[in-house]
PDB file of C-alpha atoms in Angstrom:
ATOM      1  CA  MET A   8     121.356   6.459  58.412  1.00  0.00           C
ATOM      2  CA  GLU A   9     118.614   7.362  56.037  1.00  0.00           C
ATOM      3  CA  ASN A  10     117.170  10.785  56.071  1.00  0.00           C
ATOM      4  CA  LEU A  11     113.597  10.774  57.381  1.00  0.00           C
ATOM      5  CA  THR A  12     111.079  13.004  55.760  1.00  0.00           C
ATOM      6  CA  GLU A  13     108.261  14.848  57.475  1.00  0.00           C
ATOM      7  CA  THR A  14     105.779  12.330  56.120  1.00  0.00           C
ATOM      8  CA  ASP A  15     107.649   9.428  57.665  1.00  0.00           C
ATOM      9  CA  CYS A  16     107.686  10.994  61.117  1.00  0.00           C
ATOM     10  CA  PHE A  17     104.179  12.292  61.159  1.00  0.00           C
ATOM     11  CA  PRO A  18     101.777   9.852  59.357  1.00  0.00           C
ATOM     12  CA  ALA A  19      98.527  11.258  58.053  1.00  0.00           C
ATOM     13  CA  PRO A  20      95.569  11.166  60.452  1.00  0.00           C
ATOM     14  CA  ALA A  21      93.099   8.349  59.986  1.00  0.00           C
ATOM     15  CA  ASN A  22      90.325  10.664  58.867  1.00  0.00           C
ATOM     16  CA  GLU A  23      92.412  12.188  56.105  1.00  0.00           C
ATOM     17  CA  LEU A  24      93.363  10.665  52.798  1.00  0.00           C
ATOM     18  CA  ALA A  25      96.924   9.651  52.489  1.00  0.00           C
ATOM     19  CA  ALA A  26      97.014  11.179  49.057  1.00  0.00           C
ATOM     20  CA  PRO A  27      94.587  13.401  47.157  1.00  0.00           C
ATOM     21  CA  PRO A  28      92.508  11.645  44.528  1.00  0.00           C
ATOM     22  CA  SER A  29      94.036  11.710  41.149  1.00  0.00           C
ATOM     23  CA  LEU A  30      92.341  13.678  38.406  1.00  0.00           C
ATOM     24  CA  PRO A  31      92.807  13.026  34.757  1.00  0.00           C
ATOM     25  CA  SER A  32      95.343  15.177  33.156  1.00  0.00           C
ATOM     26  CA  GLY A  33      94.492  17.537  30.415  1.00  0.00           C
ATOM     27  CA  THR A  34      92.519  20.679  29.873  1.00  0.00           C
ATOM     28  CA  GLY A  35      89.537  21.695  31.977  1.00  0.00           C
ATOM     29  CA  CYS A  36      87.167  20.680  29.210  1.00  0.00           C
ATOM     30  CA  GLU A  37      88.707  17.225  29.011  1.00  0.00           C
ATOM     31  CA  ILE A  38      88.539  16.848  32.773  1.00  0.00           C
ATOM     32  CA  LYS A  39      84.838  17.711  32.772  1.00  0.00           C
ATOM     33  CA  LYS A  40      84.207  15.121  30.038  1.00  0.00           C
ATOM     34  CA  ALA A  41      86.058  12.475  31.994  1.00  0.00           C
ATOM     35  CA  ILE A  42      84.042  13.251  35.128  1.00  0.00           C
ATOM     36  CA  ARG A  43      80.770  13.010  33.169  1.00  0.00           C
ATOM     37  CA  ARG A  44      81.843   9.643  31.708  1.00  0.00           C
ATOM     38  CA  THR A  45      82.651   8.373  35.195  1.00  0.00           C
ATOM     39  CA  ALA A  46      79.290   9.568  36.536  1.00  0.00           C
ATOM     40  CA  TRP A  47      77.473   7.944  33.579  1.00  0.00           C
ATOM     41  CA  ARG A  48      79.198   4.609  34.197  1.00  0.00           C
ATOM     42  CA  THR A  49      78.353   4.802  37.887  1.00  0.00           C
ATOM     43  CA  ALA A  50      74.684   5.556  37.184  1.00  0.00           C
ATOM     44  CA  SER A  51      74.455   2.744  34.606  1.00  0.00           C
ATOM     45  CA  LEU A  52      75.997   0.294  37.051  1.00  0.00           C
ATOM     46  CA  SER A  53      73.489   1.356  39.730  1.00  0.00           C
ATOM     47  CA  LEU A  54      70.549   0.850  37.355  1.00  0.00           C
ATOM     48  CA  LEU A  55      71.857  -2.585  36.349  1.00  0.00           C
ATOM     49  CA  ILE A  56      72.179  -3.660  39.988  1.00  0.00           C
ATOM     50  CA  ALA A  57      68.671  -2.387  40.777  1.00  0.00           C
ATOM     51  CA  ALA A  58      67.209  -4.257  37.788  1.00  0.00           C
ATOM     52  CA  LEU A  59      68.933  -7.506  38.782  1.00  0.00           C
ATOM     53  CA  PHE A  60      67.724  -7.092  42.358  1.00  0.00           C
ATOM     54  CA  SER A  61      64.122  -6.474  41.214  1.00  0.00           C
ATOM     55  CA  ALA A  62      64.210  -9.516  38.929  1.00  0.00           C
ATOM     56  CA  GLY A  63      65.505 -11.719  41.706  1.00  0.00           C
ATOM     57  CA  CYS A  64      62.859 -10.522  44.180  1.00  0.00           C
ATOM     58  CA  GLY A  65      60.027 -10.894  41.658  1.00  0.00           C
ATOM     59  CA  GLN A  66      60.576 -14.612  41.085  1.00  0.00           C
ATOM     60  CA  ASP A  67      58.296 -15.549  43.986  1.00  0.00           C
ATOM     61  CA  THR A  68      55.497 -13.282  42.749  1.00  0.00           C
ATOM     62  CA  PRO A  69      52.846 -15.310  40.867  1.00  0.00           C
ATOM     63  CA  PRO A  70      52.124 -14.036  37.363  1.00  0.00           C
ATOM     64  CA  GLU A  71      48.974 -12.058  36.914  1.00  0.00           C
ATOM     65  CA  LYS A  72      45.991 -14.098  35.769  1.00  0.00           C
ATOM     66  CA  PRO A  73      44.507 -13.091  32.435  1.00  0.00           C
ATOM     67  CA  ALA A  74      41.218 -11.290  32.604  1.00  0.00           C
ATOM     68  CA  ALA A  75      38.245 -13.620  32.641  1.00  0.00           C
ATOM     69  CA  GLU A  76      36.546 -13.974  29.296  1.00  0.00           C
ATOM     70  CA  VAL A  77      33.242 -12.183  29.247  1.00  0.00           C
ATOM     71  CA  LYS A  78      30.617 -14.512  27.884  1.00  0.00           C
ATOM     72  CA  PRO A  79      28.004 -12.953  25.640  1.00  0.00           C
ATOM     73  CA  ALA A  80      24.576 -12.630  27.192  1.00  0.00           C
ATOM     74  CA  SER A  81      21.948 -15.052  26.056  1.00  0.00           C
ATOM     75  CA  SER A  82      19.665 -13.700  23.363  1.00  0.00           C
ATOM     76  CA  ALA A  83      16.694 -11.897  24.864  1.00  0.00           C
ATOM     77  CA  VAL A  84      13.095 -12.655  23.995  1.00  0.00           C
ATOM     78  CA  PRO A  85      12.021 -10.394  21.107  1.00  0.00           C
ATOM     79  CA  ALA A  86       9.983  -7.433  22.292  1.00  0.00           C
ATOM     80  CA  GLU A  87       7.177  -8.375  19.907  1.00  0.00           C
ATOM     81  CA  VAL A  88       6.906 -11.850  21.460  1.00  0.00           C
ATOM     82  CA  GLN A  89       7.091 -10.579  25.023  1.00  0.00           C
ATOM     83  CA  GLY A  90       4.448  -7.965  24.275  1.00  0.00           C
ATOM     84  CA  ALA A  91       2.112 -10.587  22.815  1.00  0.00           C
ATOM     85  CA  ALA A  92       2.666 -12.854  25.831  1.00  0.00           C
ATOM     86  CA  ASP A  93       1.955  -9.979  28.212  1.00  0.00           C
ATOM     87  CA  SER A  94      -1.267  -9.166  26.376  1.00  0.00           C
ATOM     88  CA  LEU A  95      -2.430 -12.777  26.817  1.00  0.00           C
ATOM     89  CA  LEU A  96      -1.329 -13.478  30.389  1.00  0.00           C
ATOM     90  CA  GLY A  97      -0.454 -10.147  31.978  1.00  0.00           C
ATOM     91  CA  LYS A  98       2.811  -8.483  32.929  1.00  0.00           C
ATOM     92  CA  GLU A  99       4.072 -11.346  35.116  1.00  0.00           C
ATOM     93  CA  THR A 100       4.631 -13.614  32.125  1.00  0.00           C
ATOM     94  CA  THR A 101       7.674 -15.736  31.316  1.00  0.00           C
ATOM     95  CA  VAL A 102       8.291 -16.770  27.719  1.00  0.00           C
ATOM     96  CA  LEU A 103       9.688 -20.304  27.907  1.00  0.00           C
ATOM     97  CA  LEU A 104      10.157 -21.201  24.232  1.00  0.00           C
ATOM     98  CA  VAL A 105      10.090 -19.435  20.881  1.00  0.00           C
ATOM     99  CA  GLY A 106      10.430 -21.027  17.455  1.00  0.00           C
ATOM    100  CA  GLU A 107       8.875 -23.532  15.117  1.00  0.00           C
ATOM    101  CA  LEU A 108       7.568 -25.493  18.080  1.00  0.00           C
ATOM    102  CA  ALA A 109       4.984 -27.613  16.236  1.00  0.00           C
ATOM    103  CA  LYS A 110       7.198 -28.317  13.186  1.00  0.00           C
ATOM    104  CA  ASN A 111       4.427 -26.925  10.988  1.00  0.00           C
ATOM    105  CA  GLY A 112       6.413 -24.113   9.394  1.00  0.00           C
ATOM    106  CA  LYS A 113       4.990 -21.388  11.662  1.00  0.00           C
ATOM    107  CA  GLN A 114       6.484 -19.512  14.585  1.00  0.00           C
ATOM    108  CA  GLN A 115       5.004 -20.205  18.013  1.00  0.00           C
ATOM    109  CA  PHE A 116       5.825 -19.324  21.595  1.00  0.00           C
ATOM    110  CA  LEU A 117       5.137 -21.002  24.928  1.00  0.00           C
ATOM    111  CA  ALA A 118       4.538 -18.625  27.840  1.00  0.00           C
ATOM    112  CA  ALA A 119       3.398 -19.080  31.431  1.00  0.00           C
ATOM    113  CA  ASN A 120       2.708 -17.414  34.746  1.00  0.00           C
ATOM    114  CA  VAL A 121       5.398 -19.191  36.746  1.00  0.00           C
ATOM    115  CA  VAL A 122       5.007 -19.417  40.526  1.00  0.00           C
ATOM    116  CA  PRO A 123       8.320 -18.372  42.150  1.00  0.00           C
ATOM    117  CA  LYS A 124       9.996 -20.727  44.573  1.00  0.00           C
ATOM    118  CA  THR A 125       9.339 -19.876  48.241  1.00  0.00           C
ATOM    119  CA  PRO A 126       9.366 -21.806  51.537  1.00  0.00           C
ATOM    120  CA  LYS A 127       5.650 -22.385  50.993  1.00  0.00           C
ATOM    121  CA  ASN A 128       6.162 -23.408  47.373  1.00  0.00           C
ATOM    122  CA  ASP A 129       8.885 -26.041  47.504  1.00  0.00           C
ATOM    123  CA  LEU A 130       7.274 -28.474  45.073  1.00  0.00           C
ATOM    124  CA  PRO A 131       9.701 -29.855  42.494  1.00  0.00           C
ATOM    125  CA  GLY A 132       9.486 -28.784  38.874  1.00  0.00           C
ATOM    126  CA  THR A 133       8.027 -25.690  37.244  1.00  0.00           C
ATOM    127  CA  ILE A 134       4.765 -24.677  38.945  1.00  0.00           C
ATOM    128  CA  VAL A 135       2.452 -22.485  36.879  1.00  0.00           C
ATOM    129  CA  THR A 136      -1.020 -21.019  37.150  1.00  0.00           C
ATOM    130  CA  ARG A 137      -1.656 -20.223  33.473  1.00  0.00           C
ATOM    131  CA  VAL A 138      -0.042 -21.216  30.198  1.00  0.00           C
ATOM    132  CA  VAL A 139      -0.600 -20.264  26.566  1.00  0.00           C
ATOM    133  CA  VAL A 140       0.774 -21.366  23.231  1.00  0.00           C
ATOM    134  CA  ALA A 141       0.395 -18.719  20.532  1.00  0.00           C
ATOM    135  CA  GLU A 142       1.070 -18.887  16.810  1.00  0.00           C
ATOM    136  CA  ASN A 143       2.067 -16.171  14.397  1.00  0.00           C
ATOM    137  CA  GLU A 144      -0.482 -15.913  11.629  1.00  0.00           C
ATOM    138  CA  ASP A 145       0.038 -13.211   8.996  1.00  0.00           C
ATOM    139  CA  GLY A 146       2.137 -11.147  11.408  1.00  0.00           C
ATOM    140  CA  LYS A 147      -0.290 -11.416  14.317  1.00  0.00           C
ATOM    141  CA  TRP A 148      -0.017 -13.675  17.365  1.00  0.00           C
ATOM    142  CA  LYS A 149      -3.055 -15.861  17.930  1.00  0.00           C
ATOM    143  CA  GLU A 150      -3.687 -18.008  21.012  1.00  0.00           C
ATOM    144  CA  ILE A 151      -4.157 -21.657  20.045  1.00  0.00           C
ATOM    145  CA  LEU A 152      -3.868 -23.419  23.427  1.00  0.00           C
ATOM    146  CA  ARG A 153      -4.654 -22.279  26.938  1.00  0.00           C
ATOM    147  CA  CYS A 154      -4.221 -23.752  30.384  1.00  0.00           C
ATOM    148  CA  ASP A 155      -5.816 -21.934  33.320  1.00  0.00           C
ATOM    149  CA  GLU A 156      -8.272 -23.775  35.532  1.00  0.00           C
ATOM    150  CA  HIS A 157      -8.879 -26.076  32.574  1.00  0.00           C
ATOM    151  CA  LEU A 158      -7.165 -27.206  29.391  1.00  0.00           C
ATOM    152  CA  LYS A 159      -8.698 -26.003  26.141  1.00  0.00           C
ATOM    153  CA  ASN A 160      -8.085 -25.063  22.542  1.00  0.00           C
ATOM    154  CA  GLU A 161     -10.221 -23.228  19.972  1.00  0.00           C
ATOM    155  CA  LYS A 162     -12.448 -26.300  19.544  1.00  0.00           C
ATOM    156  CA  GLY A 163     -13.297 -26.899  23.191  1.00  0.00           C
ATOM    157  CA  PHE A 164     -12.082 -28.549  26.399  1.00  0.00           C
ATOM    158  CA  LEU A 165      -9.359 -31.181  26.311  1.00  0.00           C
ATOM    159  CA  PRO A 166      -9.999 -34.607  27.863  1.00  0.00           C
ATOM    160  CA  GLY A 167      -8.449 -34.994  31.315  1.00  0.00           C
ATOM    161  CA  THR A 168      -9.429 -31.572  32.661  1.00  0.00           C
ATOM    162  CA  PRO A 169     -10.203 -32.100  36.390  1.00  0.00           C
ATOM    163  CA  ILE A 170     -13.574 -31.358  37.988  1.00  0.00           C
ATOM    164  CA  GLY A 171     -13.842 -28.032  39.746  1.00  0.00           C
ATOM    165  CA  GLY A 172     -10.850 -26.490  38.021  1.00  0.00           C
ATOM    166  CA  VAL A 173      -7.185 -26.356  39.005  1.00  0.00           C
ATOM    167  CA  THR A 174      -5.340 -23.432  40.562  1.00  0.00           C
ATOM    168  CA  GLY A 175      -1.864 -24.795  39.921  1.00  0.00           C
ATOM    169  CA  TRP A 176      -0.093 -27.130  37.541  1.00  0.00           C
ATOM    170  CA  ARG A 177       3.305 -28.704  37.269  1.00  0.00           C
ATOM    171  CA  LEU A 178       4.518 -28.046  33.736  1.00  0.00           C
ATOM    172  CA  ALA A 179       7.061 -30.120  31.862  1.00  0.00           C
ATOM    173  CA  PHE A 180       7.851 -29.980  28.164  1.00  0.00           C
ATOM    174  CA  GLU A 181      10.232 -31.342  25.584  1.00  0.00           C
ATOM    175  CA  GLN A 182      11.022 -30.403  22.019  1.00  0.00           C
ATOM    176  CA  GLU A 183      11.315 -33.508  19.861  1.00  0.00           C
ATOM    177  CA  PRO A 184      13.119 -33.201  16.516  1.00  0.00           C
ATOM    178  CA  GLU A 185      10.286 -34.784  14.502  1.00  0.00           C
ATOM    179  CA  LYS A 186       7.095 -34.458  16.546  1.00  0.00           C
ATOM    180  CA  GLY A 187       7.821 -31.029  17.935  1.00  0.00           C
ATOM    181  CA  LEU A 188       6.667 -29.647  21.271  1.00  0.00           C
ATOM    182  CA  GLN A 189       5.135 -32.065  23.754  1.00  0.00           C
ATOM    183  CA  LEU A 190       3.615 -30.691  26.961  1.00  0.00           C
ATOM    184  CA  TYR A 191       2.862 -32.464  30.227  1.00  0.00           C
ATOM    185  CA  PHE A 192       0.438 -30.904  32.725  1.00  0.00           C
ATOM    186  CA  THR A 193       0.120 -32.405  36.203  1.00  0.00           C
ATOM    187  CA  PRO A 194      -2.772 -30.899  38.198  1.00  0.00           C
ATOM    188  CA  LEU A 195      -2.075 -29.823  41.772  1.00  0.00           C
ATOM    189  CA  LYS A 196      -4.581 -29.311  44.544  1.00  0.00           C
ATOM    190  CA  GLY A 197      -3.546 -26.085  46.196  1.00  0.00           C
ATOM    191  CA  ALA A 198       0.047 -26.495  47.411  1.00  0.00           C
ATOM    192  CA  VAL A 199      -0.288 -30.283  47.635  1.00  0.00           C
ATOM    193  CA  ASP A 200       1.244 -32.711  45.169  1.00  0.00           C
ATOM    194  CA  THR A 201      -1.601 -35.075  44.259  1.00  0.00           C
ATOM    195  CA  HIS A 202       0.650 -37.521  42.346  1.00  0.00           C
ATOM    196  CA  SER A 203      -1.779 -37.477  39.419  1.00  0.00           C
ATOM    197  CA  LEU A 204      -0.644 -38.731  36.055  1.00  0.00           C
ATOM    198  CA  PRO A 205       0.456 -35.945  33.702  1.00  0.00           C
ATOM    199  CA  ILE A 206      -1.869 -34.952  30.875  1.00  0.00           C
ATOM    200  CA  GLY A 207       0.078 -35.078  27.628  1.00  0.00           C
ATOM    201  CA  ILE A 208      -0.582 -32.562  24.853  1.00  0.00           C
ATOM    202  CA  ARG A 209       0.998 -32.422  21.406  1.00  0.00           C
ATOM    203  CA  TRP A 210       0.395 -30.853  18.004  1.00  0.00           C
ATOM    204  CA  ASN A 211      -1.824 -33.000  15.788  1.00  0.00           C
ATOM    205  CA  SER A 212      -0.671 -32.347  12.240  1.00  0.00           C
ATOM    206  CA  ALA A 213      -3.843 -33.940  10.816  1.00  0.00           C
ATOM    207  CA  ALA A 214      -6.221 -31.792  12.877  1.00  0.00           C
ATOM    208  CA  LYS A 215      -3.807 -28.789  12.787  1.00  0.00           C
ATOM    209  CA  ARG A 216      -4.137 -28.015  16.491  1.00  0.00           C
ATOM    210  CA  TYR A 217      -2.867 -29.089  19.925  1.00  0.00           C
ATOM    211  CA  GLN A 218      -4.799 -31.996  21.418  1.00  0.00           C
ATOM    212  CA  SER A 219      -4.459 -34.144  24.522  1.00  0.00           C
ATOM    213  CA  LEU A 220      -3.139 -37.711  24.333  1.00  0.00           C
ATOM    214  CA  ASP A 221      -4.280 -40.969  25.839  1.00  0.00           C
ATOM    215  CA  ARG A 222      -2.366 -42.641  28.672  1.00  0.00           C
ATOM    216  CA  SER A 223       0.079 -44.205  26.244  1.00  0.00           C
ATOM    217  CA  TYR A 224       0.905 -40.702  24.958  1.00  0.00           C
ATOM    218  CA  GLU A 225       0.554 -41.992  21.429  1.00  0.00           C
ATOM    219  CA  HIS A 226      -3.073 -41.388  20.337  1.00  0.00           C
ATOM    220  CA  PHE A 227      -4.938 -38.092  20.157  1.00  0.00           C
ATOM    221  CA  LEU A 228      -8.241 -37.476  21.960  1.00  0.00           C
ATOM    222  CA  ASN A 229     -10.989 -35.276  20.568  1.00  0.00           C
ATOM    223  CA  GLU A 230     -12.089 -32.130  22.353  1.00  0.00           C
ATOM    224  CA  ALA A 231     -15.403 -31.792  24.136  1.00  0.00           C
ATOM    225  CA  PRO A 232     -17.650 -28.770  23.640  1.00  0.00           C
ATOM    226  CA  SER A 233     -18.825 -29.071  27.236  1.00  0.00           C
ATOM    227  CA  LEU A 234     -16.675 -29.279  30.333  1.00  0.00           C
ATOM    228  CA  ASN A 235     -18.886 -32.029  31.752  1.00  0.00           C
ATOM    229  CA  THR A 236     -17.770 -34.490  29.086  1.00  0.00           C
ATOM    230  CA  ALA A 237     -14.120 -33.424  29.085  1.00  0.00           C
ATOM    231  CA  ARG A 238     -13.116 -33.309  32.717  1.00  0.00           C
ATOM    232  CA  SER A 239     -12.057 -36.055  35.075  1.00  0.00           C
ATOM    233  CA  THR A 240     -12.042 -36.287  38.851  1.00  0.00           C
ATOM    234  CA  LEU A 241      -9.014 -34.874  40.652  1.00  0.00           C
ATOM    235  CA  ARG A 242      -8.082 -37.230  43.484  1.00  0.00           C
TER     236      ARG A 242
END
């Protein structure tokens, strides 16, 4: 019969280790180094597991969108031009165009008192009360065309100006590559669209000024010194 030891008869309790953990042999300094190496490996393994877990969880996260490109603001109207427009039409003036509008080698601007859109002003197009075209001459801005109650230039009233004056106009314009700026003024009676034919105006290079055009918008009409001979009936 084999001899039984104390360990065989009385097994270790479940909450106790059957054997103490083994420590590396060697001096105390070597033991400390071994423990530090073990701790370093454990920490590295923990960091690796955490990184893999974060990468796996982040797959469903959509990538961040790049910041929207900021578009540069449109070039502002030069202060000199805006100041000249304000001096001609007042502070509530909108400069619509600036440049060599007449294709005559000189700088001009088109400005207007634009009526803002409201429930009472729902007419289509750009509705204005006054308009000017000014030209830069030797560094100074000079008015060369005006639209208020009537249409006129420095020589007189333009044909087509309605009787009794107009308080509002529908303004349209286009800049042609060869002929330059062409304006179209449609007279309005109060807040009512009268469906009148537009009055066309364009720079006459021969006369060196803006003049109104006939109904074909091809031939220039001479100004009238008196309103009586220049105006037409607004129906």
